């Protein structure tokens, strides 16, 4: 079953009581009713105002999906996962919508399954492209490690110059730590945040950390590197949370940088 067009110009979602869904944009984060993961930017919301909000990929899922990192797998979209199911992209648990391969037992969050394989990052020094890889090639700029805990997979975004490396899970966890107190305490849509909560959210985003590397050189060079890395992290965050558009990356980058 697939979502279909509605008279409202949105979608009628088969897993959402056939309510009409409208595509909207908001700079406040939300919790997706489908995959139960955090989201940011564009989202589908119910026109009946029942509180259901969905990632774009969760509102319009592909029934069957192939992924180049798993050439022997055929992933089927399911509305629920087995107990203790973990994503083979970010290593995190899966509690809602999932792409599952019955033959190989692999699982992917919808947002992870649809991660872009190339992300352009605009910096003052020019455009840097991050490429998605399924194996760690160097130490991550967030955790300072090449490999995560044994048994927990995490894809990595790597710059074409091989200089910048970011585990998808590290970037995701960094954002989740910031959002946890505000939207992830309950299921469904995020409530409207009060002004003091918004200020606290901004403060948390400002604290995004970047581990200083031994080869970063003098203080000025490290400051420049840190700025580039934070912009790159903002771009990866936008992709991981379901809206890899330049607009959303710029919004997150603005919160991170100021």
Coordinates of N, CA and C in Angstrom, one line a residue:
X1 N 0.8 -1.2 0.0 CA 0.0 0.0 0.0 C 0.9 1.2 0.0
X2 N 0.5 2.2 -0.7 CA 1.3 3.5 -0.8 C 0.4 4.7 -0.6
X3 N 1.0 5.8 -0.1 CA 0.3 7.0 0.0 C -0.2 7.5 -1.3
X4 N -1.4 8.1 -1.4 CA -1.9 8.6 -2.6 C -2.2 10.1 -2.5
X5 N -2.4 10.7 -3.7 CA -2.7 12.2 -3.7 C -4.0 12.4 -3.1
X6 N -4.2 13.6 -2.5 CA -5.4 14.0 -1.9 C -5.9 15.3 -2.5
X7 N -7.2 15.6 -2.2 CA -7.7 16.9 -2.7 C -7.1 18.1 -2.1
X8 N -6.4 17.9 -1.0 CA -5.7 19.0 -0.4 C -4.3 19.3 -1.0
X9 N -3.9 18.5 -1.9 CA -2.6 18.6 -2.6 C -1.5 18.0 -1.8
X10 N -1.8 17.2 -0.8 CA -0.9 16.5 0.0 C -0.9 15.0 -0.2
X11 N -0.9 14.3 0.9 CA -0.9 12.8 0.8 C -2.0 12.2 1.7
X12 N -2.6 11.1 1.3 CA -3.4 10.3 2.2 C -2.5 9.1 2.5
X13 N -2.2 9.0 3.8 CA -1.2 8.0 4.2 C -2.0 6.7 4.7
X14 N -1.6 5.6 4.1 CA -2.3 4.3 4.4 C -2.2 3.9 5.9
X15 N -1.1 4.3 6.5 CA -0.8 3.9 7.9 C -1.3 5.0 8.9
X16 N -2.0 5.9 8.4 CA -2.4 7.1 9.2 C -3.9 7.3 9.2
X17 N -4.6 6.2 9.3 CA -6.1 6.3 9.3 C -6.7 7.0 8.1
X18 N -5.9 7.0 7.0 CA -6.4 7.7 5.8 C -6.6 9.2 6.0
X19 N -6.0 9.8 6.9 CA -6.0 11.3 7.1 C -5.2 11.9 6.0
X20 N -5.6 13.1 5.7 CA -4.8 13.9 4.7 C -3.6 14.5 5.4
X21 N -2.5 14.4 4.7 CA -1.2 15.0 5.2 C -0.7 16.1 4.3
X22 N -0.3 17.2 4.9 CA 0.2 18.4 4.2 C 1.7 18.6 4.5
X23 N 2.4 18.9 3.4 CA 3.8 19.1 3.6 C 4.0 20.5 4.1
X24 N 4.7 20.6 5.2 CA 5.0 21.9 5.9 C 6.5 22.1 6.2
X25 N 6.9 23.3 6.6 CA 8.2 23.6 7.0 C 8.2 24.3 8.3
X26 N 9.0 23.9 9.3 CA 9.1 24.5 10.6 C 10.5 24.3 11.1
X27 N 11.1 25.4 11.7 CA 12.4 25.3 12.2 C 12.5 24.6 13.6
X28 N 11.4 24.3 14.2 CA 11.4 23.5 15.4 C 11.5 22.0 15.1
X29 N 12.2 21.3 16.0 CA 12.3 19.8 15.8 C 11.0 19.1 16.1
X30 N 10.9 17.9 15.7 CA 9.7 17.1 16.0 C 10.1 15.6 16.1
X31 N 9.1 14.9 16.6 CA 9.3 13.4 16.7 C 8.4 12.8 15.7
X32 N 8.9 12.0 14.8 CA 8.1 11.3 13.7 C 7.2 10.3 14.3
X33 N 5.9 10.3 13.9 CA 5.0 9.4 14.4 C 5.2 8.0 13.8
X34 N 5.9 7.9 12.7 CA 6.1 6.6 12.0 C 7.3 5.9 12.5
X35 N 8.5 6.5 12.4 CA 9.7 5.8 12.8 C 10.1 6.1 14.3
X36 N 9.4 7.1 14.9 CA 9.7 7.5 16.3 C 11.1 8.1 16.5
X37 N 11.6 8.6 15.4 CA 12.9 9.2 15.4 C 12.7 10.8 15.3
X38 N 13.7 11.5 15.7 CA 13.6 13.0 15.7 C 13.7 13.5 14.2
X39 N 13.1 14.6 14.0 CA 13.1 15.2 12.7 C 13.3 16.7 12.7
X40 N 13.6 17.3 11.6 CA 13.9 18.8 11.6 C 13.5 19.3 10.2
X41 N 13.0 20.4 10.1 CA 12.7 21.0 8.8 C 11.4 20.6 8.2
X42 N 11.4 20.2 6.9 CA 10.2 19.8 6.3 C 9.6 18.5 6.9
X43 N 8.3 18.5 7.0 CA 7.6 17.4 7.5 C 6.1 17.3 7.0
X44 N 5.5 16.1 7.1 CA 4.1 16.0 6.7 C 3.3 16.0 8.0
X45 N 2.3 16.9 8.1 CA 1.4 17.0 9.3 C 0.0 16.7 8.9
X46 N -0.8 16.2 9.8 CA -2.2 15.8 9.6 C -3.0 17.1 9.5
X47 N -3.9 17.2 8.5 CA -4.7 18.4 8.3 C -5.9 18.4 9.4
X48 N -6.1 17.2 10.0 CA -7.1 17.1 11.0 C -6.5 17.5 12.4
X49 N -5.2 17.9 12.4 CA -4.6 18.4 13.6 C -4.7 17.4 14.7
X50 N -4.4 16.1 14.4 CA -4.5 15.1 15.4 C -3.1 14.9 16.1
X51 N -2.1 15.7 15.7 CA -0.8 15.7 16.3 C 0.2 14.8 15.6
X52 N -0.2 14.1 14.5 CA 0.7 13.2 13.9 C 1.6 13.9 12.9
X53 N 2.9 13.7 13.0 CA 3.9 14.4 12.1 C 4.8 13.3 11.6
X54 N 5.2 13.4 10.3 CA 6.0 12.3 9.7 C 7.1 13.0 8.9
X55 N 8.3 12.3 9.0 CA 9.4 12.6 8.0 C 8.8 12.5 6.6
X56 N 9.5 13.2 5.7 CA 9.1 13.0 4.3 C 9.2 11.6 3.8
X57 N 10.3 10.9 4.2 CA 10.5 9.5 3.8 C 9.6 8.6 4.4
X58 N 9.1 8.9 5.6 CA 8.2 8.0 6.3 C 6.7 8.2 5.8
X59 N 6.5 9.4 5.3 CA 5.1 9.7 4.8 C 4.9 9.1 3.4
X60 N 6.0 8.9 2.7 CA 5.9 8.4 1.3 C 7.0 7.3 1.1
X61 N 6.9 6.2 1.9 CA 7.9 5.2 1.8 C 7.8 4.3 0.6
X62 N 9.0 3.8 0.2 CA 9.0 2.8 -0.9 C 8.8 1.5 -0.3
X63 N 7.9 0.7 -1.0 CA 7.5 -0.6 -0.5 C 8.8 -1.6 -0.5
X64 N 9.6 -1.4 -1.5 CA 10.8 -2.3 -1.6 C 12.0 -1.3 -1.9
X65 N 13.1 -1.5 -1.3 CA 14.2 -0.6 -1.4 C 15.5 -1.5 -1.6
X66 N 16.4 -1.0 -2.5 CA 17.7 -1.6 -2.6 C 18.7 -0.6 -2.2
X67 N 19.9 -1.1 -1.6 CA 20.9 -0.2 -1.2 C 22.3 -0.7 -1.6
X68 N 23.1 0.2 -2.2 CA 24.4 -0.2 -2.7 C 25.3 -0.8 -1.7
X69 N 25.2 -0.4 -0.4 CA 26.0 -1.0 0.7 C 25.7 -2.4 1.0
X70 N 24.5 -2.9 0.6 CA 24.0 -4.2 0.8 C 23.5 -4.8 -0.5
X71 N 24.4 -5.1 -1.4 CA 24.0 -5.6 -2.8 C 23.2 -6.9 -2.8
X72 N 23.3 -7.7 -1.7 CA 22.6 -8.9 -1.7 C 21.3 -8.8 -0.9
X73 N 20.9 -7.6 -0.5 CA 19.7 -7.4 0.2 C 18.6 -6.8 -0.6
X74 N 17.4 -7.2 -0.2 CA 16.1 -6.5 -0.7 C 15.4 -6.1 0.6
X75 N 15.3 -4.8 0.8 CA 14.7 -4.3 2.0 C 13.2 -4.0 1.7
X76 N 12.4 -4.5 2.7 CA 10.9 -4.3 2.6 C 10.5 -3.4 3.7
X77 N 9.6 -2.5 3.4 CA 9.1 -1.5 4.4 C 8.1 -2.1 5.3
X78 N 8.4 -2.0 6.6 CA 7.5 -2.6 7.6 C 7.1 -1.5 8.6
X79 N 5.9 -1.5 9.2 CA 5.5 -0.5 10.1 C 6.0 -0.8 11.5
X80 N 6.5 -1.9 11.8 CA 7.1 -2.2 13.1 C 8.2 -3.2 13.0
X81 N 9.1 -3.1 13.9 CA 10.3 -4.0 13.9 C 10.2 -5.0 15.0
X82 N 11.1 -6.0 15.0 CA 11.2 -7.0 16.0 C 11.9 -6.4 17.3
X83 N 11.7 -7.0 18.4 CA 12.3 -6.5 19.6 C 13.8 -6.5 19.5
X84 N 14.4 -5.5 20.1 CA 15.9 -5.3 20.1 C 16.5 -5.2 18.7
X85 N 15.7 -4.7 17.8 CA 16.2 -4.5 16.4 C 17.1 -3.3 16.4
X86 N 18.2 -3.3 15.7 CA 19.1 -2.2 15.6 C 19.4 -1.9 14.1
X87 N 19.6 -0.6 13.8 CA 19.9 -0.1 12.5 C 21.3 -0.5 12.1
X88 N 21.5 -1.0 10.9 CA 22.8 -1.4 10.4 C 23.5 -0.2 9.7
X89 N 22.9 1.0 9.9 CA 23.6 2.2 9.4 C 24.2 3.0 10.5
X90 N 23.3 3.3 11.5 CA 23.7 4.1 12.7 C 24.0 3.4 14.0
X91 N 23.5 2.1 14.0 CA 23.7 1.3 15.2 C 22.7 1.5 16.3
X92 N 21.8 2.5 16.1 CA 20.8 2.7 17.1 C 19.6 1.8 17.0
X93 N 18.8 1.7 18.1 CA 17.7 0.8 18.1 C 16.6 1.3 17.2
X94 N 15.7 0.4 16.7 CA 14.6 0.8 15.8 C 13.3 0.4 16.6
X95 N 12.4 1.4 16.7 CA 11.2 1.2 17.5 C 10.0 1.4 16.6
X96 N 10.1 1.9 15.4 CA 8.9 2.1 14.6 C 9.1 1.6 13.2
X97 N 8.8 2.4 12.2 CA 9.0 2.0 10.8 C 10.4 1.5 10.5
X98 N 10.5 0.5 9.7 CA 11.8 0.0 9.4 C 11.9 -0.6 8.0
X99 N 13.1 -0.6 7.4 CA 13.3 -1.3 6.2 C 14.1 -2.6 6.6
X100 N 13.5 -3.8 6.3 CA 14.0 -5.0 6.7 C 14.3 -6.0 5.6
X101 N 15.5 -6.6 5.6 CA 15.8 -7.7 4.6 C 15.6 -9.0 5.3
X102 N 14.6 -9.8 4.8 CA 14.3 -11.0 5.4 C 15.4 -12.1 5.2
X103 N 16.1 -12.0 4.1 CA 17.1 -13.0 3.8 C 18.4 -12.8 4.6
X104 N 18.8 -11.6 4.8 CA 20.0 -11.3 5.5 C 19.9 -10.8 6.9
X105 N 18.6 -10.4 7.2 CA 18.4 -9.9 8.6 C 18.9 -8.5 8.8
X106 N 19.1 -7.8 7.8 CA 19.6 -6.4 7.9 C 18.4 -5.4 8.1
X107 N 18.6 -4.3 8.9 CA 17.6 -3.4 9.1 C 18.1 -1.9 9.0
X108 N 17.2 -1.0 8.5 CA 17.6 0.4 8.4 C 16.5 1.3 8.8
X109 N 16.8 2.3 9.5 CA 15.8 3.4 9.7 C 15.4 4.0 8.4
X110 N 14.2 4.4 8.1 CA 13.9 5.0 6.9 C 14.8 6.2 6.5
X111 N 15.1 7.1 7.5 CA 16.0 8.2 7.2 C 17.4 7.7 6.8
X112 N 17.9 6.7 7.5 CA 19.2 6.2 7.2 C 19.2 5.5 5.9
X113 N 18.2 4.8 5.5 CA 18.1 4.1 4.2 C 18.1 5.1 3.1
X114 N 17.7 6.3 3.3 CA 17.6 7.4 2.3 C 18.7 8.4 2.4
X115 N 19.7 8.2 3.2 CA 20.8 9.2 3.3 C 21.4 9.4 1.9
X116 N 21.7 10.7 1.6 CA 22.4 11.0 0.4 C 23.8 10.5 0.4
X117 N 24.3 10.0 -0.7 CA 25.6 9.5 -0.8 C 26.7 10.6 -1.0
X118 N 26.2 11.8 -1.4 CA 27.1 12.9 -1.5 C 26.4 14.2 -1.0
X119 N 27.1 14.8 0.0 CA 26.6 16.0 0.6 C 27.5 17.2 0.3
X120 N 27.1 18.3 -0.4 CA 27.9 19.4 -0.6 C 27.9 20.3 0.7
X121 N 29.1 20.8 1.1 CA 29.3 21.6 2.3 C 29.9 22.9 1.8
X122 N 29.1 24.0 2.0 CA 29.6 25.4 1.6 C 30.4 26.0 2.8
X123 N 31.6 26.3 2.6 CA 32.4 27.0 3.6 C 33.0 28.3 3.0
X124 N 33.6 29.1 3.8 CA 34.3 30.3 3.3 C 35.4 30.0 2.4
X125 N 36.0 28.8 2.5 CA 37.1 28.4 1.7 C 36.6 27.7 0.4
X126 N 35.3 27.5 0.2 CA 34.8 26.9 -1.0 C 33.9 25.8 -0.6
X127 N 33.6 24.9 -1.6 CA 32.7 23.8 -1.5 C 33.5 22.5 -1.2
X128 N 33.1 21.8 -0.1 CA 33.6 20.6 0.3 C 32.5 19.5 0.1
X129 N 32.9 18.4 -0.5 CA 31.9 17.3 -0.6 C 32.1 16.2 0.3
X130 N 31.1 15.8 1.1 CA 31.2 14.6 2.0 C 30.6 13.4 1.3
X131 N 31.3 12.3 1.3 CA 30.8 11.0 0.7 C 30.5 10.0 1.8
X132 N 29.3 9.4 1.6 CA 28.9 8.4 2.6 C 29.6 7.0 2.3
X133 N 30.2 6.5 3.4 CA 30.9 5.2 3.3 C 30.3 4.3 4.4
X134 N 30.4 3.0 4.1 CA 29.8 2.0 5.1 C 30.9 1.4 6.0
X135 N 32.2 1.8 5.8 CA 33.2 1.4 6.7 C 34.1 2.6 7.1
X136 N 34.5 2.6 8.4 CA 35.3 3.7 8.9 C 36.7 3.6 8.3
X137 N 37.2 4.8 7.8 CA 38.5 4.8 7.1 C 39.5 5.6 8.0
X138 N 39.1 6.4 8.9 CA 39.9 7.1 9.8 C 39.2 7.5 11.1
X139 N 39.8 8.3 12.0 CA 39.2 8.6 13.2 C 38.1 9.7 13.0
X140 N 37.0 9.5 13.7 CA 35.9 10.5 13.6 C 36.2 11.8 14.3
X141 N 35.8 12.9 13.7 CA 36.1 14.2 14.4 C 35.2 14.4 15.6
X142 N 34.2 13.6 15.8 CA 33.3 13.8 17.0 C 33.8 12.9 18.1
X143 N 34.0 11.6 17.9 CA 34.4 10.7 19.0 C 35.9 10.5 19.1
X144 N 36.6 10.8 18.0 CA 38.1 10.6 18.1 C 38.5 9.1 17.9
X145 N 37.5 8.3 17.4 CA 37.8 6.9 17.3 C 37.5 6.5 15.8
X146 N 38.2 5.4 15.4 CA 38.0 4.9 14.0 C 36.8 4.0 14.0
X147 N 36.7 3.1 15.0 CA 35.6 2.1 15.2 C 34.9 2.4 16.4
X148 N 33.6 2.2 16.4 CA 32.7 2.3 17.6 C 32.7 1.0 18.4
X149 N 31.8 0.9 19.3 CA 31.7 -0.3 20.1 C 31.5 -1.5 19.3
X150 N 32.2 -2.6 19.6 CA 32.1 -3.8 18.9 C 30.6 -4.3 18.7
X151 N 30.2 -4.6 17.5 CA 28.8 -5.0 17.3 C 27.9 -3.9 16.9
X152 N 28.3 -2.7 17.0 CA 27.5 -1.5 16.6 C 28.0 -0.9 15.4
X153 N 27.2 -1.0 14.3 CA 27.7 -0.4 13.0 C 27.4 1.1 13.0
X154 N 28.2 1.8 12.2 CA 28.0 3.2 11.9 C 28.6 3.6 10.6
X155 N 27.8 4.0 9.7 CA 28.4 4.6 8.5 C 29.1 5.9 8.8
X156 N 29.8 6.3 7.8 CA 30.6 7.5 8.0 C 30.6 8.4 6.8
X157 N 30.5 9.7 7.0 CA 30.7 10.7 6.0 C 32.1 11.2 6.0
X158 N 32.7 11.1 4.8 CA 34.2 11.4 4.6 C 34.3 12.4 3.5
X159 N 35.1 13.5 3.8 CA 35.4 14.5 2.7 C 36.2 13.8 1.6
X160 N 36.1 14.3 0.4 CA 36.8 13.8 -0.7 C 38.3 13.9 -0.5
X161 N 38.7 14.9 0.3 CA 40.1 15.1 0.6 C 40.7 14.1 1.6
X162 N 39.8 13.3 2.2 CA 40.1 12.4 3.2 C 40.5 13.1 4.5
X163 N 40.2 14.4 4.7 CA 40.7 15.1 5.8 C 39.6 15.1 6.9
X164 N 38.3 15.1 6.6 CA 37.3 15.2 7.6 C 36.4 13.9 7.6
X165 N 36.2 13.4 8.8 CA 35.5 12.1 9.0 C 34.4 12.2 10.1
X166 N 33.2 11.8 9.8 CA 32.1 11.9 10.8 C 31.3 10.6 10.8
X167 N 31.3 9.9 12.0 CA 30.4 8.8 12.1 C 28.9 9.3 12.1
X168 N 28.1 8.7 11.3 CA 26.7 9.1 11.3 C 26.1 9.0 12.7
X169 N 26.5 7.9 13.4 CA 25.9 7.8 14.8 C 26.4 8.8 15.7
X170 N 27.6 9.3 15.6 CA 28.1 10.4 16.5 C 27.4 11.7 16.3
X171 N 27.2 12.0 15.0 CA 26.4 13.3 14.7 C 25.0 13.1 15.2
X172 N 24.4 12.0 15.0 CA 23.0 11.7 15.4 C 22.9 11.8 16.9
X173 N 23.8 11.2 17.6 CA 23.7 11.2 19.1 C 23.9 12.5 19.7
X174 N 24.8 13.3 19.0 CA 25.1 14.7 19.5 C 23.8 15.5 19.4
X175 N 23.0 15.4 18.4 CA 21.8 16.1 18.2 C 20.7 15.6 19.2
X176 N 20.7 14.3 19.3 CA 19.7 13.7 20.2 C 19.9 14.1 21.7
X177 N 21.1 14.2 22.1 CA 21.4 14.7 23.4 C 20.8 16.1 23.7
X178 N 20.9 16.9 22.6 CA 20.4 18.3 22.7 C 18.9 18.3 22.8
X179 N 18.3 17.4 22.0 CA 16.8 17.5 21.8 C 16.1 16.6 22.9
X180 N 16.8 15.8 23.5 CA 16.1 14.8 24.4 C 15.2 15.4 25.4
X181 N 15.6 16.5 26.1 CA 14.8 17.1 27.1 C 13.6 17.8 26.6
X182 N 13.6 18.0 25.3 CA 12.5 18.8 24.7 C 11.4 18.1 24.0
X183 N 11.8 17.1 23.2 CA 10.8 16.4 22.4 C 10.8 14.9 22.4
X184 N 11.9 14.3 22.9 CA 11.9 12.8 22.8 C 11.4 12.1 24.1
X185 N 10.8 12.9 25.0 CA 10.3 12.2 26.2 C 9.0 11.5 26.0
X186 N 8.3 11.9 24.9 CA 7.0 11.2 24.6 C 6.9 10.9 23.1
X187 N 5.9 10.1 22.8 CA 5.8 9.7 21.4 C 4.9 10.7 20.7
X188 N 5.0 10.7 19.3 CA 4.1 11.6 18.5 C 4.8 12.9 18.2
X189 N 4.0 13.9 18.0 CA 4.5 15.2 17.6 C 5.1 15.9 18.8
X190 N 6.0 16.8 18.5 CA 6.6 17.6 19.6 C 5.6 18.7 20.0
X191 N 5.5 19.0 21.2 CA 4.6 20.1 21.7 C 5.2 21.5 21.3
X192 N 4.4 22.5 21.3 CA 4.9 23.8 21.0 C 5.8 24.2 22.2
X193 N 7.1 24.6 21.9 CA 8.0 24.9 22.9 C 7.8 26.4 23.4
X194 N 7.9 26.6 24.7 CA 7.9 27.9 25.2 C 9.2 28.6 24.9
X195 N 9.2 30.0 25.1 CA 10.3 30.8 24.7 C 11.6 30.4 25.5
X196 N 11.4 30.1 26.8 CA 12.6 29.7 27.6 C 13.1 28.4 27.2
X197 N 12.3 27.5 26.7 CA 12.8 26.2 26.2 C 13.5 26.4 24.9
X198 N 13.0 27.3 24.0 CA 13.7 27.6 22.8 C 15.1 28.1 23.0
X199 N 15.2 29.0 24.0 CA 16.5 29.6 24.4 C 17.4 28.5 24.9
X200 N 16.9 27.6 25.7 CA 17.7 26.5 26.2 C 18.2 25.5 25.0
X201 N 17.3 25.3 24.0 CA 17.6 24.5 22.9 C 18.8 25.2 22.1
X202 N 18.7 26.5 21.9 CA 19.7 27.2 21.2 C 21.1 27.1 22.0
X203 N 21.0 27.2 23.3 CA 22.2 27.1 24.1 C 22.8 25.7 24.0
X204 N 22.0 24.7 23.9 CA 22.5 23.4 23.8 C 23.2 23.2 22.4
X205 N 22.6 23.7 21.4 CA 23.2 23.6 20.0 C 24.6 24.4 20.0
X206 N 24.7 25.4 20.7 CA 26.0 26.2 20.7 C 27.1 25.4 21.3
X207 N 26.8 24.4 22.1 CA 27.8 23.6 22.8 C 28.3 22.4 22.0
X208 N 27.9 22.3 20.7 CA 28.4 21.2 19.9 C 29.9 21.1 20.0
X209 N 30.4 20.0 20.4 CA 31.8 19.8 20.6 C 32.6 19.2 19.4
X210 N 33.8 19.7 19.3 CA 34.7 19.1 18.2 C 36.0 18.8 18.9
X211 N 36.4 17.5 18.9 CA 37.6 17.1 19.5 C 38.8 17.7 18.8
X212 N 39.7 18.3 19.6 CA 40.9 18.9 19.0 C 41.9 17.7 18.5
X213 N 42.3 17.8 17.3 CA 43.2 16.8 16.8 C 44.7 17.2 17.0
X214 N 45.5 16.2 17.2 CA 46.9 16.4 17.4 C 47.6 17.1 16.3
X215 N 47.0 17.0 15.1 CA 47.7 17.6 13.9 C 47.0 18.9 13.5
X216 N 46.2 19.5 14.4 CA 45.5 20.7 14.1 C 46.4 21.9 14.1
X217 N 47.6 21.8 14.7 CA 48.5 22.9 14.6 C 48.2 24.0 15.6
X218 N 48.5 25.3 15.2 CA 48.3 26.4 16.1 C 46.9 26.7 16.4
X219 N 46.7 27.6 17.4 CA 45.3 28.0 17.8 C 44.5 28.5 16.7
X220 N 45.1 29.4 15.8 CA 44.3 30.0 14.7 C 43.9 29.0 13.7
X221 N 44.8 28.0 13.4 CA 44.4 27.0 12.5 C 43.3 26.1 13.0
X222 N 43.4 25.8 14.3 CA 42.4 25.0 14.9 C 41.0 25.7 14.9
X223 N 41.0 27.0 15.2 CA 39.7 27.7 15.2 C 39.1 27.7 13.8
X224 N 39.9 27.8 12.8 CA 39.4 27.7 11.4 C 38.9 26.4 11.1
X225 N 39.7 25.3 11.5 CA 39.3 24.0 11.3 C 38.0 23.7 12.0
X226 N 37.8 24.1 13.2 CA 36.7 23.9 14.0 C 35.4 24.5 13.4
X227 N 35.5 25.6 12.8 CA 34.4 26.3 12.1 C 34.0 25.4 10.9
X228 N 34.9 25.0 10.1 CA 34.6 24.1 8.9 C 33.9 22.9 9.4
X229 N 34.5 22.2 10.4 CA 33.9 21.0 10.9 C 32.5 21.2 11.4
X230 N 32.2 22.3 12.1 CA 30.9 22.5 12.6 C 29.9 22.7 11.5
X231 N 30.3 23.4 10.4 CA 29.4 23.5 9.3 C 29.1 22.2 8.7
X232 N 30.2 21.3 8.6 CA 30.0 20.0 8.0 C 29.1 19.2 8.9
X233 N 29.2 19.3 10.2 CA 28.3 18.6 11.1 C 26.9 19.0 10.9
X234 N 26.7 20.3 10.7 CA 25.3 20.8 10.5 C 24.7 20.2 9.3
X235 N 25.5 20.0 8.2 CA 25.0 19.5 7.0 C 24.6 18.0 7.2
X236 N 25.5 17.3 7.9 CA 25.2 15.8 8.2 C 24.0 15.7 9.1
X237 N 23.9 16.6 10.0 CA 22.7 16.6 10.9 C 21.4 16.7 10.1
X238 N 21.4 17.6 9.2 CA 20.2 17.9 8.4 C 19.8 16.6 7.6
X239 N 20.8 15.9 7.1 CA 20.6 14.7 6.3 C 20.1 13.5 7.2
X240 N 20.7 13.4 8.4 CA 20.4 12.3 9.3 C 19.0 12.5 9.8
X241 N 18.5 13.7 10.0 CA 17.2 14.0 10.6 C 16.1 14.2 9.5
X242 N 16.4 13.7 8.3 CA 15.3 13.6 7.3 C 15.1 14.7 6.3
X243 N 15.9 15.8 6.4 CA 15.7 16.9 5.4 C 17.1 17.4 5.0
X244 N 17.8 16.8 4.0 CA 19.1 17.2 3.6 C 19.2 18.4 2.7
X245 N 18.2 19.3 2.8 CA 18.2 20.5 2.0 C 19.1 21.6 2.5
X246 N 19.6 22.4 1.6 CA 20.5 23.5 2.0 C 19.9 24.4 3.0
X247 N 18.6 24.6 2.9 CA 17.9 25.5 3.8 C 18.0 25.0 5.2
X248 N 17.7 23.7 5.5 CA 17.7 23.2 6.8 C 19.2 23.1 7.3
X249 N 20.1 22.7 6.5 CA 21.5 22.7 6.9 C 22.0 24.1 7.3
X250 N 21.5 25.2 6.6 CA 21.9 26.5 6.9 C 21.3 26.9 8.3
X251 N 20.1 26.5 8.5 CA 19.4 26.8 9.8 C 20.2 26.2 11.0
X252 N 20.5 24.9 10.8 CA 21.3 24.2 11.9 C 22.6 24.8 12.0
X253 N 23.3 25.1 10.9 CA 24.6 25.7 11.0 C 24.6 27.1 11.7
X254 N 23.5 27.9 11.4 CA 23.4 29.2 12.1 C 23.3 29.0 13.6
X255 N 22.5 28.0 14.1 CA 22.4 27.7 15.5 C 23.7 27.2 16.1
X256 N 24.5 26.4 15.3 CA 25.7 25.9 15.8 C 26.8 27.0 15.8
X257 N 26.9 27.8 14.8 CA 27.9 28.8 14.7 C 27.8 30.0 15.6
X258 N 26.5 30.4 16.0 CA 26.3 31.6 16.7 C 25.8 31.2 18.1

